[in-house]
Amino acid sequence: MKIGYRRRLADFAGGLRLTRELAKHERRPRESLHLYQQQRLESVVRYATAHSPFYRQRLAGVVGEGPVELASLPVLDKSEMMEHFDELVSDRRLRRDALLGWVEGLDHDELYLERYRVMTTSGSSGRKGLFVFDRSEWRVMIAQFLRYSAMAGVRPRLPRRLRVAAVVGASPTHMTRQISASASIGILQVRTLSVTQPVEQLVEELNRFQPGFVATYPSMATRLAEEQLAGRLRLTLSGMSTSSELRTPEMTERIVEAFGVRPFDLYGTTEGLWGCECEHHRGIHLFEDVTLVENVDDAGLPTSIGKPGTRLLVTSLHNLVQPIIRLELSDAVTLEPEPCPCGRTLIRARAIEGRTDDVLYLPARRGGEAMVHPLQFGIVTRDRDVREFQVIQEGEGVRILVVARPSAGDGLEKRLGDAMSRKLAELGVREPRVSVQRRDNLARSVGGKLQLVVADKAVRAARPGPG
Ligand SMILES: [Zn+2]
């Protein structure tokens, strides 16, 4: 059953109320924020040990009568979470395989058991993740979306609703799609456009929709900036945000030149941690009143403020259906020691590294280059037999390395190769050359990161500029 207008409106209104609640935490002294976090942590941990067999067993002997000590709780990684999903959730009707099967057949906004929102991540580690939210937990996600919009200068106005274009991943099972659908009500009109469609088509749709605000990835924002400067795209923007990838100062300059607005860097994860730059653009304020965040080094020890960490541990202060306690995210950040001139006390992440997936440029059928966004390789993750993968460009071809699930049959390589070749041809790549190879594991960097898409830099340097 499709989610009706009244329900969406109620969820949006709930999210809006919550945003006002959360706003009270933004400028609170740190000590008082810590007290609040500790209270929420206690209730999440107590709930998890009472309702999740996985956590009951795992936290036995660690959590007693006294106060919960975050640092003493075991760290959870994503493959562990997926392995033990059925025992980890607090509703016994939720089963991983059934949920994955259901969510993969989804083509619109819909609830599982008329109650749960289900989404998947491909994630920067290349491993698929599964996340379930009930209604009140989903409202918290909406509240984070609204908080980010407010920080990025979205000023809803009447009588005409503010139009927001989200040019993002194509899959309806991803959070960005679902949150856009939930937020497209009342004062906002949010339209999601797929980053994977040809640029000419995007330009045409954007010209028709005339958004006042665009949310997308830096590579696409820069591509759209070129279109705007060339006069083919004609938008008057009051704001823009970019997320998920590295944005270099040159890219920022290009975007400012084209649209006259300075993009806000957004950080949003399905795991629950969100953050956004404020008007000073000096690092991302993390919404740590919703999700506790620890910055740790290779050994899992806390990194001191101002020093780079290698991964984050996140603990949701709201999710009870699928409690998330010290879940590892592969993002490497440096936390900013200085207070922000804006007066918000929410900690800032100076730089989020690991946003390193490359955009590929392959020879185009019509001459010049065809741009292939890392998200295009999502079709590899969607294959049930794939556990992890990496795409490596070699000259004008691509090699896909795959770690398969034990259940995978012989047809995997051919199936993936065919699907990927079809996709590249659709994107205008001339005679796509794709090879697929199985591996037992993939090479990770020192920090444990896996770069999903690696471009062959020598090829682009040798080729004449984009056509
Ligand atoms: Zn600030």
XYZ file of C-alpha atoms in Angstrom, residues 219 245 357-361 371-374 393 453 455:
14
model
C 30.782 15.964 -9.313
C 32.036 13.123 -2.224
C 35.369 7.386 -5.122
C 36.276 8.526 -8.578
C 34.083 9.607 -11.435
C 35.152 7.711 -14.569
C 35.508 9.319 -17.968
C 30.915 10.714 -17.495
C 30.219 7.651 -15.337
C 29.292 8.492 -11.746
C 30.371 6.016 -9.012
C 39.511 1.569 -14.691
C 35.738 3.193 -7.913
C 39.930 5.955 -12.131
